[in-house]
Amino acid sequence: MAFGGYVERDVGGAIIEVMGRRGGAVTVIFGEEEDVNVLGVTALEALGLEIDVVSGTLKETEQLLL
């Protein structure tokens, strides 16, 4: 943390939905009411989304099958 301390939170799995897209189970940290919501890169990838750095919005990614 910025103040040099640490915070304990519960961790678990959840199915997430953002912008009408539902992702598979991703690992989440369960925050408390005063915590800020953060959508991490793993969750974004599971949903096929990325951040458009120019507009600051979410956009669909190009999905490649390997």
PDB file of N, CA and C in Angstrom:
ATOM      1  N   MET A   1       0.837  -1.187   0.000  1.00  0.00           N
ATOM      2  CA  MET A   1       0.000   0.000   0.000  1.00  0.00           C
ATOM      3  C   MET A   1       0.880   1.248   0.000  1.00  0.00           C
ATOM      4  N   ALA A   2       0.297   2.328  -0.410  1.00  0.00           N
ATOM      5  CA  ALA A   2       1.047   3.581  -0.520  1.00  0.00           C
ATOM      6  C   ALA A   2       1.578   4.046   0.831  1.00  0.00           C
ATOM      7  N   PHE A   3       0.889   3.703   1.912  1.00  0.00           N
ATOM      8  CA  PHE A   3       1.321   4.147   3.231  1.00  0.00           C
ATOM      9  C   PHE A   3       2.300   3.174   3.875  1.00  0.00           C
ATOM     10  N   GLY A   4       2.673   2.117   3.154  1.00  0.00           N
ATOM     11  CA  GLY A   4       3.668   1.182   3.657  1.00  0.00           C
ATOM     12  C   GLY A   4       3.103   0.042   4.482  1.00  0.00           C
ATOM     13  N   GLY A   5       1.808  -0.023   4.656  1.00  0.00           N
ATOM     14  CA  GLY A   5       1.182  -1.084   5.432  1.00  0.00           C
ATOM     15  C   GLY A   5       0.650  -2.175   4.537  1.00  0.00           C
ATOM     16  N   TYR A   6      -0.225  -2.984   5.096  1.00  0.00           N
ATOM     17  CA  TYR A   6      -0.866  -4.027   4.305  1.00  0.00           C
ATOM     18  C   TYR A   6      -2.315  -4.173   4.742  1.00  0.00           C
ATOM     19  N   VAL A   7      -3.103  -4.774   3.887  1.00  0.00           N
ATOM     20  CA  VAL A   7      -4.523  -4.976   4.142  1.00  0.00           C
ATOM     21  C   VAL A   7      -4.846  -6.428   3.828  1.00  0.00           C
ATOM     22  N   GLU A   8      -5.612  -7.077   4.680  1.00  0.00           N
ATOM     23  CA  GLU A   8      -6.026  -8.449   4.420  1.00  0.00           C
ATOM     24  C   GLU A   8      -7.432  -8.461   3.849  1.00  0.00           C
ATOM     25  N   ARG A   9      -7.626  -9.222   2.779  1.00  0.00           N
ATOM     26  CA  ARG A   9      -8.932  -9.379   2.147  1.00  0.00           C
ATOM     27  C   ARG A   9      -9.116 -10.845   1.783  1.00  0.00           C
ATOM     28  N   ASP A  10     -10.370 -11.274   1.700  1.00  0.00           N
ATOM     29  CA  ASP A  10     -10.682 -12.637   1.274  1.00  0.00           C
ATOM     30  C   ASP A  10     -10.502 -12.762  -0.228  1.00  0.00           C
ATOM     31  N   VAL A  11     -10.100 -13.952  -0.676  1.00  0.00           N
ATOM     32  CA  VAL A  11      -9.891 -14.241  -2.092  1.00  0.00           C
ATOM     33  C   VAL A  11     -10.789 -15.404  -2.477  1.00  0.00           C
ATOM     34  N   GLY A  12     -11.308 -15.370  -3.692  1.00  0.00           N
ATOM     35  CA  GLY A  12     -12.169 -16.457  -4.150  1.00  0.00           C
ATOM     36  C   GLY A  12     -12.336 -16.396  -5.656  1.00  0.00           C
ATOM     37  N   GLY A  13     -13.303 -17.124  -6.148  1.00  0.00           N
ATOM     38  CA  GLY A  13     -13.595 -17.139  -7.571  1.00  0.00           C
ATOM     39  C   GLY A  13     -14.972 -16.565  -7.836  1.00  0.00           C
ATOM     40  N   ALA A  14     -15.137 -15.988  -9.010  1.00  0.00           N
ATOM     41  CA  ALA A  14     -16.433 -15.417  -9.375  1.00  0.00           C
ATOM     42  C   ALA A  14     -16.582 -15.434 -10.889  1.00  0.00           C
ATOM     43  N   ILE A  15     -17.816 -15.504 -11.338  1.00  0.00           N
ATOM     44  CA  ILE A  15     -18.122 -15.322 -12.748  1.00  0.00           C
ATOM     45  C   ILE A  15     -18.496 -13.859 -12.894  1.00  0.00           C
ATOM     46  N   ILE A  16     -17.848 -13.170 -13.825  1.00  0.00           N
ATOM     47  CA  ILE A  16     -18.052 -11.729 -13.941  1.00  0.00           C
ATOM     48  C   ILE A  16     -18.772 -11.383 -15.236  1.00  0.00           C
ATOM     49  N   GLU A  17     -19.466 -10.249 -15.210  1.00  0.00           N
ATOM     50  CA  GLU A  17     -20.145  -9.739 -16.397  1.00  0.00           C
ATOM     51  C   GLU A  17     -19.900  -8.242 -16.498  1.00  0.00           C
ATOM     52  N   VAL A  18     -19.407  -7.810 -17.664  1.00  0.00           N
ATOM     53  CA  VAL A  18     -19.125  -6.403 -17.926  1.00  0.00           C
ATOM     54  C   VAL A  18     -19.552  -6.118 -19.358  1.00  0.00           C
ATOM     55  N   MET A  19     -20.267  -5.040 -19.557  1.00  0.00           N
ATOM     56  CA  MET A  19     -20.709  -4.624 -20.895  1.00  0.00           C
ATOM     57  C   MET A  19     -21.448  -5.749 -21.610  1.00  0.00           C
ATOM     58  N   GLY A  20     -22.249  -6.502 -20.876  1.00  0.00           N
ATOM     59  CA  GLY A  20     -23.035  -7.579 -21.467  1.00  0.00           C
ATOM     60  C   GLY A  20     -22.249  -8.832 -21.794  1.00  0.00           C
ATOM     61  N   ARG A  21     -20.973  -8.877 -21.438  1.00  0.00           N
ATOM     62  CA  ARG A  21     -20.127 -10.048 -21.691  1.00  0.00           C
ATOM     63  C   ARG A  21     -19.897 -10.779 -20.383  1.00  0.00           C
ATOM     64  N   ARG A  22     -20.104 -12.071 -20.404  1.00  0.00           N
ATOM     65  CA  ARG A  22     -19.915 -12.881 -19.200  1.00  0.00           C
ATOM     66  C   ARG A  22     -18.649 -13.712 -19.359  1.00  0.00           C
ATOM     67  N   GLY A  23     -17.777 -13.635 -18.366  1.00  0.00           N
ATOM     68  CA  GLY A  23     -16.506 -14.360 -18.404  1.00  0.00           C
ATOM     69  C   GLY A  23     -16.533 -15.567 -17.501  1.00  0.00           C
ATOM     70  N   GLY A  24     -15.611 -16.461 -17.744  1.00  0.00           N
ATOM     71  CA  GLY A  24     -15.476 -17.645 -16.911  1.00  0.00           C
ATOM     72  C   GLY A  24     -15.032 -17.270 -15.508  1.00  0.00           C
ATOM     73  N   ALA A  25     -14.873 -18.264 -14.688  1.00  0.00           N
ATOM     74  CA  ALA A  25     -14.469 -18.022 -13.306  1.00  0.00           C
ATOM     75  C   ALA A  25     -13.074 -17.396 -13.273  1.00  0.00           C
ATOM     76  N   VAL A  26     -12.962 -16.276 -12.607  1.00  0.00           N
ATOM     77  CA  VAL A  26     -11.676 -15.607 -12.423  1.00  0.00           C
ATOM     78  C   VAL A  26     -11.434 -15.434 -10.935  1.00  0.00           C
ATOM     79  N   THR A  27     -10.180 -15.316 -10.568  1.00  0.00           N
ATOM     80  CA  THR A  27      -9.835 -15.080  -9.169  1.00  0.00           C
ATOM     81  C   THR A  27     -10.132 -13.627  -8.830  1.00  0.00           C
ATOM     82  N   VAL A  28     -10.798 -13.414  -7.704  1.00  0.00           N
ATOM     83  CA  VAL A  28     -11.148 -12.061  -7.280  1.00  0.00           C
ATOM     84  C   VAL A  28     -10.731 -11.844  -5.830  1.00  0.00           C
ATOM     85  N   ILE A  29     -10.530 -10.594  -5.487  1.00  0.00           N
ATOM     86  CA  ILE A  29     -10.294 -10.192  -4.098  1.00  0.00           C
ATOM     87  C   ILE A  29     -11.551  -9.465  -3.646  1.00  0.00           C
ATOM     88  N   PHE A  30     -12.160  -9.959  -2.582  1.00  0.00           N
ATOM     89  CA  PHE A  30     -13.397  -9.365  -2.085  1.00  0.00           C
ATOM     90  C   PHE A  30     -13.074  -8.150  -1.229  1.00  0.00           C
ATOM     91  N   GLY A  31     -13.448  -6.980  -1.746  1.00  0.00           N
ATOM     92  CA  GLY A  31     -13.180  -5.738  -1.036  1.00  0.00           C
ATOM     93  C   GLY A  31     -14.277  -5.395  -0.057  1.00  0.00           C
ATOM     94  N   GLU A  32     -14.064  -4.322   0.643  1.00  0.00           N
ATOM     95  CA  GLU A  32     -15.058  -3.794   1.572  1.00  0.00           C
ATOM     96  C   GLU A  32     -15.658  -2.534   0.968  1.00  0.00           C
ATOM     97  N   GLU A  33     -16.684  -1.999   1.593  1.00  0.00           N
ATOM     98  CA  GLU A  33     -17.434  -0.876   1.015  1.00  0.00           C
ATOM     99  C   GLU A  33     -16.559   0.314   0.644  1.00  0.00           C
ATOM    100  N   GLU A  34     -15.556   0.628   1.447  1.00  0.00           N
ATOM    101  CA  GLU A  34     -14.729   1.808   1.175  1.00  0.00           C
ATOM    102  C   GLU A  34     -13.620   1.540   0.159  1.00  0.00           C
ATOM    103  N   ASP A  35     -13.451   0.299  -0.271  1.00  0.00           N
ATOM    104  CA  ASP A  35     -12.419  -0.047  -1.256  1.00  0.00           C
ATOM    105  C   ASP A  35     -12.843   0.396  -2.658  1.00  0.00           C
ATOM    106  N   VAL A  36     -11.861   0.691  -3.486  1.00  0.00           N
ATOM    107  CA  VAL A  36     -12.096   1.077  -4.875  1.00  0.00           C
ATOM    108  C   VAL A  36     -12.253  -0.186  -5.720  1.00  0.00           C
ATOM    109  N   ASN A  37     -13.198  -0.179  -6.658  1.00  0.00           N
ATOM    110  CA  ASN A  37     -13.370  -1.312  -7.571  1.00  0.00           C
ATOM    111  C   ASN A  37     -12.289  -1.265  -8.637  1.00  0.00           C
ATOM    112  N   VAL A  38     -11.662  -2.419  -8.879  1.00  0.00           N
ATOM    113  CA  VAL A  38     -10.613  -2.518  -9.887  1.00  0.00           C
ATOM    114  C   VAL A  38     -10.888  -3.746 -10.745  1.00  0.00           C
ATOM    115  N   LEU A  39     -10.846  -3.563 -12.048  1.00  0.00           N
ATOM    116  CA  LEU A  39     -11.002  -4.665 -12.989  1.00  0.00           C
ATOM    117  C   LEU A  39      -9.620  -4.941 -13.564  1.00  0.00           C
ATOM    118  N   GLY A  40      -9.036  -6.078 -13.213  1.00  0.00           N
ATOM    119  CA  GLY A  40      -7.667  -6.393 -13.599  1.00  0.00           C
ATOM    120  C   GLY A  40      -7.549  -6.969 -14.997  1.00  0.00           C
ATOM    121  N   VAL A  41      -6.309  -7.103 -15.440  1.00  0.00           N
ATOM    122  CA  VAL A  41      -6.035  -7.559 -16.799  1.00  0.00           C
ATOM    123  C   VAL A  41      -6.509  -8.993 -17.019  1.00  0.00           C
ATOM    124  N   THR A  42      -6.426  -9.853 -16.012  1.00  0.00           N
ATOM    125  CA  THR A  42      -6.881 -11.237 -16.171  1.00  0.00           C
ATOM    126  C   THR A  42      -8.379 -11.280 -16.440  1.00  0.00           C
ATOM    127  N   ALA A  43      -9.140 -10.486 -15.707  1.00  0.00           N
ATOM    128  CA  ALA A  43     -10.584 -10.432 -15.916  1.00  0.00           C
ATOM    129  C   ALA A  43     -10.906  -9.845 -17.287  1.00  0.00           C
ATOM    130  N   LEU A  44     -10.192  -8.794 -17.688  1.00  0.00           N
ATOM    131  CA  LEU A  44     -10.421  -8.197 -19.004  1.00  0.00           C
ATOM    132  C   LEU A  44     -10.148  -9.210 -20.112  1.00  0.00           C
ATOM    133  N   GLU A  45      -9.065  -9.970 -19.981  1.00  0.00           N
ATOM    134  CA  GLU A  45      -8.738 -10.975 -20.992  1.00  0.00           C
ATOM    135  C   GLU A  45      -9.802 -12.066 -21.056  1.00  0.00           C
ATOM    136  N   ALA A  46     -10.330 -12.471 -19.906  1.00  0.00           N
ATOM    137  CA  ALA A  46     -11.375 -13.492 -19.877  1.00  0.00           C
ATOM    138  C   ALA A  46     -12.639 -13.020 -20.588  1.00  0.00           C
ATOM    139  N   LEU A  47     -12.871 -11.718 -20.580  1.00  0.00           N
ATOM    140  CA  LEU A  47     -14.041 -11.140 -21.225  1.00  0.00           C
ATOM    141  C   LEU A  47     -13.780 -10.723 -22.672  1.00  0.00           C
ATOM    142  N   GLY A  48     -12.538 -10.807 -23.122  1.00  0.00           N
ATOM    143  CA  GLY A  48     -12.205 -10.375 -24.477  1.00  0.00           C
ATOM    144  C   GLY A  48     -12.230  -8.868 -24.620  1.00  0.00           C
ATOM    145  N   LEU A  49     -11.820  -8.165 -23.570  1.00  0.00           N
ATOM    146  CA  LEU A  49     -11.819  -6.706 -23.583  1.00  0.00           C
ATOM    147  C   LEU A  49     -10.421  -6.172 -23.325  1.00  0.00           C
ATOM    148  N   GLU A  50     -10.204  -4.929 -23.752  1.00  0.00           N
ATOM    149  CA  GLU A  50      -8.963  -4.230 -23.455  1.00  0.00           C
ATOM    150  C   GLU A  50      -9.274  -2.749 -23.272  1.00  0.00           C
ATOM    151  N   ILE A  51      -8.317  -2.015 -22.750  1.00  0.00           N
ATOM    152  CA  ILE A  51      -8.505  -0.585 -22.531  1.00  0.00           C
ATOM    153  C   ILE A  51      -7.992   0.179 -23.743  1.00  0.00           C
ATOM    154  N   ASP A  52      -8.818   1.061 -24.266  1.00  0.00           N
ATOM    155  CA  ASP A  52      -8.394   1.982 -25.321  1.00  0.00           C
ATOM    156  C   ASP A  52      -7.726   3.151 -24.612  1.00  0.00           C
ATOM    157  N   VAL A  53      -6.402   3.224 -24.704  1.00  0.00           N
ATOM    158  CA  VAL A  53      -5.665   4.228 -23.939  1.00  0.00           C
ATOM    159  C   VAL A  53      -5.924   5.654 -24.421  1.00  0.00           C
ATOM    160  N   VAL A  54      -6.376   5.820 -25.641  1.00  0.00           N
ATOM    161  CA  VAL A  54      -6.656   7.155 -26.163  1.00  0.00           C
ATOM    162  C   VAL A  54      -7.944   7.705 -25.562  1.00  0.00           C
ATOM    163  N   SER A  55      -9.016   6.874 -25.571  1.00  0.00           N
ATOM    164  CA  SER A  55     -10.312   7.345 -25.081  1.00  0.00           C
ATOM    165  C   SER A  55     -10.555   7.002 -23.610  1.00  0.00           C
ATOM    166  N   GLY A  56      -9.760   6.073 -23.060  1.00  0.00           N
ATOM    167  CA  GLY A  56      -9.947   5.667 -21.668  1.00  0.00           C
ATOM    168  C   GLY A  56     -11.166   4.780 -21.464  1.00  0.00           C
ATOM    169  N   THR A  57     -11.609   4.108 -22.540  1.00  0.00           N
ATOM    170  CA  THR A  57     -12.776   3.239 -22.457  1.00  0.00           C
ATOM    171  C   THR A  57     -12.379   1.793 -22.745  1.00  0.00           C
ATOM    172  N   LEU A  58     -13.311   0.873 -22.489  1.00  0.00           N
ATOM    173  CA  LEU A  58     -13.082  -0.529 -22.812  1.00  0.00           C
ATOM    174  C   LEU A  58     -13.515  -0.795 -24.244  1.00  0.00           C
ATOM    175  N   LYS A  59     -12.785  -1.678 -24.931  1.00  0.00           N
ATOM    176  CA  LYS A  59     -13.153  -2.078 -26.278  1.00  0.00           C
ATOM    177  C   LYS A  59     -12.883  -3.568 -26.440  1.00  0.00           C
ATOM    178  N   GLU A  60     -13.522  -4.167 -27.443  1.00  0.00           N
ATOM    179  CA  GLU A  60     -13.317  -5.579 -27.715  1.00  0.00           C
ATOM    180  C   GLU A  60     -11.917  -5.811 -28.267  1.00  0.00           C
ATOM    181  N   THR A  61     -11.332  -6.952 -27.889  1.00  0.00           N
ATOM    182  CA  THR A  61     -10.020  -7.317 -28.429  1.00  0.00           C
ATOM    183  C   THR A  61     -10.198  -8.223 -29.619  1.00  0.00           C
ATOM    184  N   GLU A  62      -9.177  -8.314 -30.404  1.00  0.00           N
ATOM    185  CA  GLU A  62      -9.172  -9.272 -31.516  1.00  0.00           C
ATOM    186  C   GLU A  62      -8.763 -10.617 -30.932  1.00  0.00           C
ATOM    187  N   GLN A  63      -9.656 -11.591 -31.014  1.00  0.00           N
ATOM    188  CA  GLN A  63      -9.410 -12.920 -30.464  1.00  0.00           C
ATOM    189  C   GLN A  63      -8.734 -13.792 -31.508  1.00  0.00           C
ATOM    190  N   LEU A  64      -7.617 -14.379 -31.151  1.00  0.00           N
ATOM    191  CA  LEU A  64      -6.902 -15.263 -32.045  1.00  0.00           C
ATOM    192  C   LEU A  64      -6.911 -16.674 -31.483  1.00  0.00           C
ATOM    193  N   LEU A  65      -7.252 -17.641 -32.287  1.00  0.00           N
ATOM    194  CA  LEU A  65      -7.220 -19.035 -31.867  1.00  0.00           C
ATOM    195  C   LEU A  65      -5.841 -19.596 -32.162  1.00  0.00           C
ATOM    196  N   LEU A  66      -5.196 -20.114 -31.146  1.00  0.00           N
ATOM    197  CA  LEU A  66      -3.845 -20.671 -31.337  1.00  0.00           C
ATOM    198  C   LEU A  66      -3.871 -22.166 -31.175  1.00  0.00           C
TER     199      LEU A  66
END
